[in-house]
Coordinates of C-alpha atoms in Angstrom, one line a residue:
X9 CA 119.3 102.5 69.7
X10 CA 116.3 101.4 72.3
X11 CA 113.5 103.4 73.7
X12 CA 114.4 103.2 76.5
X13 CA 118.3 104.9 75.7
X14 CA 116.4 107.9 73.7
X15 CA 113.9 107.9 77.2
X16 CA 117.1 108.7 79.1
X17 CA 119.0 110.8 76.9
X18 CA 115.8 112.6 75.9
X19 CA 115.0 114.1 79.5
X20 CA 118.5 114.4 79.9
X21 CA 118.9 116.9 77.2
X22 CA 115.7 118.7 78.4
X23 CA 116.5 118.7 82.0
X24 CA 120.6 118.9 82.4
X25 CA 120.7 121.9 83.7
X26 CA 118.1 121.7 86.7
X27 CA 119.8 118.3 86.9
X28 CA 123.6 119.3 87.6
X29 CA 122.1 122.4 89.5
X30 CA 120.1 120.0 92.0
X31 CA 123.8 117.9 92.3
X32 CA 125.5 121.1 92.7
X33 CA 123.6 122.1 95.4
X34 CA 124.4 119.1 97.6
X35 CA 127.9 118.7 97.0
X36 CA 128.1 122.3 98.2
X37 CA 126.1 121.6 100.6
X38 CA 128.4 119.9 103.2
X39 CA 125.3 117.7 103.8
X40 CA 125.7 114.3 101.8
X41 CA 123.6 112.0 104.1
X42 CA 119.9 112.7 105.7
X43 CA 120.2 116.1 104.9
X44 CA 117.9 119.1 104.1
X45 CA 117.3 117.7 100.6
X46 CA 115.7 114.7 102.2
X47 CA 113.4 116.3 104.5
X48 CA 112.3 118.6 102.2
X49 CA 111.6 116.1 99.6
X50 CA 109.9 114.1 102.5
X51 CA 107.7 117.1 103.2
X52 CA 106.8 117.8 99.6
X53 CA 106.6 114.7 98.1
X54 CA 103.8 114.1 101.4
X55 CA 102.3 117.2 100.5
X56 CA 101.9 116.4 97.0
X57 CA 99.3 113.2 98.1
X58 CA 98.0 114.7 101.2
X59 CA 99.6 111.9 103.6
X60 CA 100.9 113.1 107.2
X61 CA 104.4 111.3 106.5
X62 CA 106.6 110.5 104.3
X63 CA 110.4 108.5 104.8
X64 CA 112.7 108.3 102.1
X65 CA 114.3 104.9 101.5
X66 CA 117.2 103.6 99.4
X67 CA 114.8 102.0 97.0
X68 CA 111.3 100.2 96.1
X69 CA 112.0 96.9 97.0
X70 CA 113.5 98.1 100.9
X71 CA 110.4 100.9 100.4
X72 CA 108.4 97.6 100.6
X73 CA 110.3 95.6 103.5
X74 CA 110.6 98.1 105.8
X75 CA 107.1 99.2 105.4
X76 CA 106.0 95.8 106.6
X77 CA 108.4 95.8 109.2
X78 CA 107.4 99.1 110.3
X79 CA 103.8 97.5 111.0
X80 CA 104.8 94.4 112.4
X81 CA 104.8 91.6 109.9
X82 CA 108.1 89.1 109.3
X83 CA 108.4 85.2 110.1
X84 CA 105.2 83.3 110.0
X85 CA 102.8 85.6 108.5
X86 CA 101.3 85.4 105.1
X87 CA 101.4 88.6 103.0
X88 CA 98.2 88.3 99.8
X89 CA 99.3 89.9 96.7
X90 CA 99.5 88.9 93.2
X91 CA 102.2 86.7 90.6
X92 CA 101.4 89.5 87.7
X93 CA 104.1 92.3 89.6
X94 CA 107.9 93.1 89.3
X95 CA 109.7 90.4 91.4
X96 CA 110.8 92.6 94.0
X97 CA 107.5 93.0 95.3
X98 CA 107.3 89.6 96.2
X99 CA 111.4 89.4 97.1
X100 CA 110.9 92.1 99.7
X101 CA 107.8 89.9 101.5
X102 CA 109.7 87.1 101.3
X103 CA 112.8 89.3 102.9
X104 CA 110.9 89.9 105.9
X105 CA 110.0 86.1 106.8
X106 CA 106.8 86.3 105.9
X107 CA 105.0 83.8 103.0
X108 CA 103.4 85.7 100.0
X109 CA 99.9 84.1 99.3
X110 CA 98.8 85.2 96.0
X111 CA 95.5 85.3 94.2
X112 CA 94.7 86.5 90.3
X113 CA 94.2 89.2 88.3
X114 CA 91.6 90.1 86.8
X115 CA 91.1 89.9 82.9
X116 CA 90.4 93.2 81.9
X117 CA 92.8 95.6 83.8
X118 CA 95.5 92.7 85.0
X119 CA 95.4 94.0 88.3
X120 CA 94.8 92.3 91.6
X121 CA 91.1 90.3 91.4
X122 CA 89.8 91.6 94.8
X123 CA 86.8 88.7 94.5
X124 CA 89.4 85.8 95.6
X125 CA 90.6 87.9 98.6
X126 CA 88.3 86.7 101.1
X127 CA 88.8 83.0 100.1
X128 CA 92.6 83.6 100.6
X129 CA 92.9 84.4 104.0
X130 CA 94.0 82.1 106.6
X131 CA 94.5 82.4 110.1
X132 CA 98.1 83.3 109.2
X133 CA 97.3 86.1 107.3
X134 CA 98.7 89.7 108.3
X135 CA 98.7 92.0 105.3
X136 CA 97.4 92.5 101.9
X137 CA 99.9 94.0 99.3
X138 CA 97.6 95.5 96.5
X139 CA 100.3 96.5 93.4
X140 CA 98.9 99.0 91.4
X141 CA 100.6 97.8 88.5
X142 CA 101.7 99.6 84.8
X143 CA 99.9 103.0 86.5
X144 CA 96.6 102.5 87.7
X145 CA 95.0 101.8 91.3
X146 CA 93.8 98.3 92.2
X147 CA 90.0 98.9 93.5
X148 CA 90.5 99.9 97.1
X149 CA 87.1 100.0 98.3
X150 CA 86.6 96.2 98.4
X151 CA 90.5 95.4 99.5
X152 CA 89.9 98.0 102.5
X153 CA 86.2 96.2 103.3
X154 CA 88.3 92.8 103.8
X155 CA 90.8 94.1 105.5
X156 CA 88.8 95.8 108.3
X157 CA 86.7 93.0 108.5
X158 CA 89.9 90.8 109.0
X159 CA 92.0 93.0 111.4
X160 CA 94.6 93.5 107.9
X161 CA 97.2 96.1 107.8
X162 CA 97.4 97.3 103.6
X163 CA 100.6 98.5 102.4
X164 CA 100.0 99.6 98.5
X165 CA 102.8 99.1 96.5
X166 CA 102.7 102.2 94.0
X167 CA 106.1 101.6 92.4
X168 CA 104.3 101.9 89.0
X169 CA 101.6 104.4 89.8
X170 CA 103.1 107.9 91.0
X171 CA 100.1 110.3 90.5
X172 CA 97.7 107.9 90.0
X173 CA 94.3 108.3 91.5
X174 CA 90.8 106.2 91.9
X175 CA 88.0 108.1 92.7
X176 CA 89.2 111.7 92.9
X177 CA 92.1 110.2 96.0
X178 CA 95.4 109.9 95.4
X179 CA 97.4 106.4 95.0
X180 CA 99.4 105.6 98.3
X181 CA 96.2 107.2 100.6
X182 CA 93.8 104.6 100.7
X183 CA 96.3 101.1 103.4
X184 CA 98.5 102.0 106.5
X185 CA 101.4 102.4 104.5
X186 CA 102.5 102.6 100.4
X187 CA 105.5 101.9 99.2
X188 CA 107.5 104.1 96.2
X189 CA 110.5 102.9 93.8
X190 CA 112.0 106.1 92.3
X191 CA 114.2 103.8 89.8
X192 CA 115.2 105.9 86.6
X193 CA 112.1 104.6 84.4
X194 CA 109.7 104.9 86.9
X195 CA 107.3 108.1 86.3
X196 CA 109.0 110.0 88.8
X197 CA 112.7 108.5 88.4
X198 CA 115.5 108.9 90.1
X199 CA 118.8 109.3 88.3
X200 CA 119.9 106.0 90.0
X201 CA 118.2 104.2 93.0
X202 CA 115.7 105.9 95.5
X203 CA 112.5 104.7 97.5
X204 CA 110.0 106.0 100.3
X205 CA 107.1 104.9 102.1
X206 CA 104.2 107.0 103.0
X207 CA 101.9 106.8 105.5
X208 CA 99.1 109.1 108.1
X209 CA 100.2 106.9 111.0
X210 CA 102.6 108.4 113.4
X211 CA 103.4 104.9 115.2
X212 CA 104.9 104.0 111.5
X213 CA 106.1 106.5 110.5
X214 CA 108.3 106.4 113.7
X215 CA 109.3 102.4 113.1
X216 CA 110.0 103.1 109.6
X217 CA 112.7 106.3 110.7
X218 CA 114.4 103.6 113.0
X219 CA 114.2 101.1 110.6
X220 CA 116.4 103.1 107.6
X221 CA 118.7 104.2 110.7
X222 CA 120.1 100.7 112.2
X223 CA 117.5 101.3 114.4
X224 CA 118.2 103.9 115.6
X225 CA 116.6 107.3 116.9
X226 CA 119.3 109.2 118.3
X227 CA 123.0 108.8 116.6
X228 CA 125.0 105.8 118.1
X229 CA 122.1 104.5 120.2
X230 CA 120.4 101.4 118.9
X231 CA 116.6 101.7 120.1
X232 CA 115.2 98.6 118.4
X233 CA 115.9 96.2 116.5
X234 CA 115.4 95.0 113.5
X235 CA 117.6 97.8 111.5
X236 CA 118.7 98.5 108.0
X237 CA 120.9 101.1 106.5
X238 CA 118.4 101.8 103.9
X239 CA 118.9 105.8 103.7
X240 CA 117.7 107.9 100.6
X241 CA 121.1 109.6 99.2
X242 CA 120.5 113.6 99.6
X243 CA 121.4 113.7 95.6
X244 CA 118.8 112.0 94.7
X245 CA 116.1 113.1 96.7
X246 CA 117.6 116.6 95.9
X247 CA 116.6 115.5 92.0
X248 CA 113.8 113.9 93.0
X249 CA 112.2 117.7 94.5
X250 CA 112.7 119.4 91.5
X251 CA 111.5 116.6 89.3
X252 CA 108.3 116.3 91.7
X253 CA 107.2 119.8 90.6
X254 CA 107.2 118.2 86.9
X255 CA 105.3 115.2 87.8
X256 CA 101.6 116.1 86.6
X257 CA 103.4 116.9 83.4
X258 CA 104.9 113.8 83.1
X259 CA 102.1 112.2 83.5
X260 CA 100.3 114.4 80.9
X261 CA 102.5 113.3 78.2
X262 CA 102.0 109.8 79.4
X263 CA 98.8 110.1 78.8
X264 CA 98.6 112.2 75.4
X265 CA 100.9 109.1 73.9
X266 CA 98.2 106.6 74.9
X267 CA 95.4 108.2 73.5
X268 CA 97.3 108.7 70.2
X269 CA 98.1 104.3 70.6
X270 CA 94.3 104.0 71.0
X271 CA 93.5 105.4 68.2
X272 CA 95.6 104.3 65.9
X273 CA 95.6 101.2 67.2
X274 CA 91.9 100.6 67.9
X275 CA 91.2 98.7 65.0
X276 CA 94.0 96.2 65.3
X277 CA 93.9 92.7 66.8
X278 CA 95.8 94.0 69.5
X279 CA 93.8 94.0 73.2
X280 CA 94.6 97.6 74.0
X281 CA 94.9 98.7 78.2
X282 CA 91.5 99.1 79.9
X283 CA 91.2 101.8 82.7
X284 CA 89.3 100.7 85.7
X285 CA 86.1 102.8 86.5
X286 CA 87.5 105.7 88.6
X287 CA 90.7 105.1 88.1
X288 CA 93.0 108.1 86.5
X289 CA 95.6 106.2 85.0
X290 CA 99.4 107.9 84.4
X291 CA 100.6 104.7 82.0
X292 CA 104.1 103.9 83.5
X293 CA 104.0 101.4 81.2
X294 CA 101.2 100.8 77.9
X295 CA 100.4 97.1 78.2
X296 CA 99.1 95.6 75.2
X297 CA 98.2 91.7 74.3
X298 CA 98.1 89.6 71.6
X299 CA 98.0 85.9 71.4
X300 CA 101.0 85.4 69.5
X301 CA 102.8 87.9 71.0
X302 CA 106.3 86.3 70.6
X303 CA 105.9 86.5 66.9
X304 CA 104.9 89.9 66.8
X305 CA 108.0 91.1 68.8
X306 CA 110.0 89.0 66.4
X307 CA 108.7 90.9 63.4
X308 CA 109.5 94.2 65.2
X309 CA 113.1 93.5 65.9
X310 CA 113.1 93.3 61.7
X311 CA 112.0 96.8 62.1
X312 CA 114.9 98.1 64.4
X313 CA 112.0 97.8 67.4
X314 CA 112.6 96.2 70.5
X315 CA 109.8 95.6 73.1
X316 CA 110.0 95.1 76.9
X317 CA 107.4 92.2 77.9
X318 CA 105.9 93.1 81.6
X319 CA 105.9 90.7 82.8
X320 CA 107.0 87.2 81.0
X321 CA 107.3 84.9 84.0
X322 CA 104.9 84.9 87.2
X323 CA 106.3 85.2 90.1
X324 CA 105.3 82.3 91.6
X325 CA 106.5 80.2 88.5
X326 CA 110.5 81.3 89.0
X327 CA 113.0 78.5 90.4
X328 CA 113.9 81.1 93.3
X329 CA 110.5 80.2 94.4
X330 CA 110.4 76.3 93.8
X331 CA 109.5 74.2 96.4
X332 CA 107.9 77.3 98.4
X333 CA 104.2 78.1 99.9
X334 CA 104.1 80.7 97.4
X335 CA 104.8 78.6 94.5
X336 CA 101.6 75.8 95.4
X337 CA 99.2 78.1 93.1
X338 CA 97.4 77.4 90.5
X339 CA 96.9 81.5 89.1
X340 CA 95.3 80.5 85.3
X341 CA 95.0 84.1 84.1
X342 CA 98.0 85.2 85.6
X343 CA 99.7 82.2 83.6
X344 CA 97.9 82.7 80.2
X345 CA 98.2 86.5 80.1
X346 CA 102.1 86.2 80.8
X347 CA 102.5 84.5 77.0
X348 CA 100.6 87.4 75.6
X349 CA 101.5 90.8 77.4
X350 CA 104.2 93.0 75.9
X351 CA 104.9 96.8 76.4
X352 CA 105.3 99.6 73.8
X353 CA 107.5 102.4 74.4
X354 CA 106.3 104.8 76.9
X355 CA 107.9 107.9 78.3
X356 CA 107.2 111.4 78.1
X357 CA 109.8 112.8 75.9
X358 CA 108.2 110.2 73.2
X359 CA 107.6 112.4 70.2
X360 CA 105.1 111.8 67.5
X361 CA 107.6 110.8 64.9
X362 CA 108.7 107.9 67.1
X363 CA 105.5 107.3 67.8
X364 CA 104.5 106.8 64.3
X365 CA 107.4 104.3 63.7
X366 CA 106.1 102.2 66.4
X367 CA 102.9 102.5 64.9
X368 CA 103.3 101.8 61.6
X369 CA 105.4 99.1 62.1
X370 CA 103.1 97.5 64.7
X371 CA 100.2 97.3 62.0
X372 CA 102.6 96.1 59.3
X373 CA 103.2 93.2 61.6
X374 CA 100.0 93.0 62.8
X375 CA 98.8 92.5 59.6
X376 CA 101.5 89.6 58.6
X377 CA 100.8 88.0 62.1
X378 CA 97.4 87.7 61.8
X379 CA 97.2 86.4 58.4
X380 CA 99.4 83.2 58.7

């Protein structure tokens, strides 16, 4: 059995009850599309960061579309953002017409290297796409600087960062808009697809209502185009409420089982996460790195362990991608670090004695690895 089945099965058992009570509620309801379970969530879940707005979506990648849409940006326009991200970051830019420029990461945290932005922009440029990436905010002072200085919308993708923060401020409050995957793994998870964007502008938040609705405002009446059908299902956003008032625990057991990996993996030749100064991270994922990382997740399968690697291809490296703007990069830490990165299993319900299997078999092969 994988983590990631005992993740599932784990909250499952722990939660089933809230959970069929929440998909009761609907289906009694006699309100199965942009319901009350949507706007409530959409109130709370703005609430919860302090934003003005807040539009549920279908999912992360549309969450990210439709957030650039909402501010303008499609065919012609160049979108900065980074290879080191879930493809459908990039997918979603490319979805709207526009070209994703990327620049690197930086070597310590693996998140976007704010020092090449300025060097990146073009007259083409519209937008800059920070991802806060495995749980922890890109550094938002120096993207925002650029930006004003450049007349550049920000749209934060915080897929993998749901009560993250960076100085004290929530992630998702910093650009014009942040987009939010609610997939089952993510920290706050749906129990199957969901997405919304927030943002403190009014003149978005209105595209982005048009944009889920055809483009529409009023029933039957197309306002503007384009339009999606890109709606979050009153089931899961109905999940998604109850699970929001869970969140900061989630994200305290996330935590809890990354201290207990840094220290009993300290001592290891493994290059353990490193938190950005500020930054509160909520570890959607624990990123570790080792040079002959392969190996190592060869030797764990011996030990019934099987590792996710996050991520093993840049984006800008993948055939969908041949022959595009996007691809004529040369990112060299991007491309080194993607031989090395793996994950270890992270999720709240992770209990110490899994823990300790992971553990003990990670310095058992550690310890083989590193002597050959």
């Amino acid at each position: 059995m994988t983590m990631s089945v005992w993740a599932y099965q784990d909250e499952y058992a722990a939660e089933r009850d809230d959970i069929l009570e929440a998909v009761d509620s609907v289906f009694s309801s006699g309100r199965l599309v942009l319901g009350p379970s949507v706007e409530n969530f959409e109130t709370e879940f703005a609430g919860y960061h302090g934003a003005a707005h807040c539009v549920g979506v279908d999912n992360g990648t549309n969450a990210v579309k439709l957030a650039l849409e909402a501010l303008g940006i499609g065919a012609g326009d160049e979108v900065i953002t980074v290879s080191n991200t879930a493809a459908p970051t990039v997918v979603a830019i490319a979805s709207t017409g526009a070209t994703a420029k990327f620049v690197d990461i930086d070597p310590a945290t693996y998140l976007m290297d704010t020092t090449q932005l300025a060097s990146a922009i073009t007259e083409r440029t519209r937008c800059i796409v920070p991802v806060h990436l495995y749980g922890q905010c890109v550094p938002m002072a120096p993207v925002k600087e650029i930006a004003a200085a450049h007349g550049l919308a920000v749209v934060e993708d915080c897929a993998q960062a749901h009560g993250a923060r960076q100085g004290g401020r929530m992630a998702g409050t910093f650009g014009d808009a942040a987009a939010y995957s609610f997939y089952p793994t993510k920290v706050l998870g749906a129990y199957g697809d969901g997405g919304a964007v927030l943002t403190s502008r009014a003149d978005v938040a209105r595209n982005l209502r048009r944009l889920r609705y055809y483009g529409m405002e009023e029933r039957y009446y197309v306002e503007a185009l384009p339009g999606h059908n890109s709606r979050l299902d009153e089931v899961q956003a109905e999940i998604l409420r109850r699970k929001l008032r869970r969140l900061d625990g989630y994200v305290a057991a996330r935590r809890a089982v990354a201290d207990r990996y840094a220290e009993a993996l300290g001592d290891t030749s493994l290059v353990l996460p490193a938190t950005a100064d500020g930054n509160d991270h909520v570890y959607y994922v624990y990123v570790v790195r080792h040079p002959r990382r392969d190996l190592v997740i060869e030797r764990l399968r011996e030990h019934d362990i099987e590792l996710n690697v996050s991520y093993p291809w840049p984006v800008h490296t993948m055939a969908g991608f041949a022959g595009t703007e996007s691809a004529a990069v040369s990112l060299p830490v991007t491309e080194q670090y993607a031989k090395e990165i793996f994950s270890l299993p992270m999720y709240p319900s992770l209990g110490v004695e899994r823990q300790d299997q992971v553990i003990d078999a990670l310095r058992k092969v550690l310890d083989e690895v590193d002597s050959i």
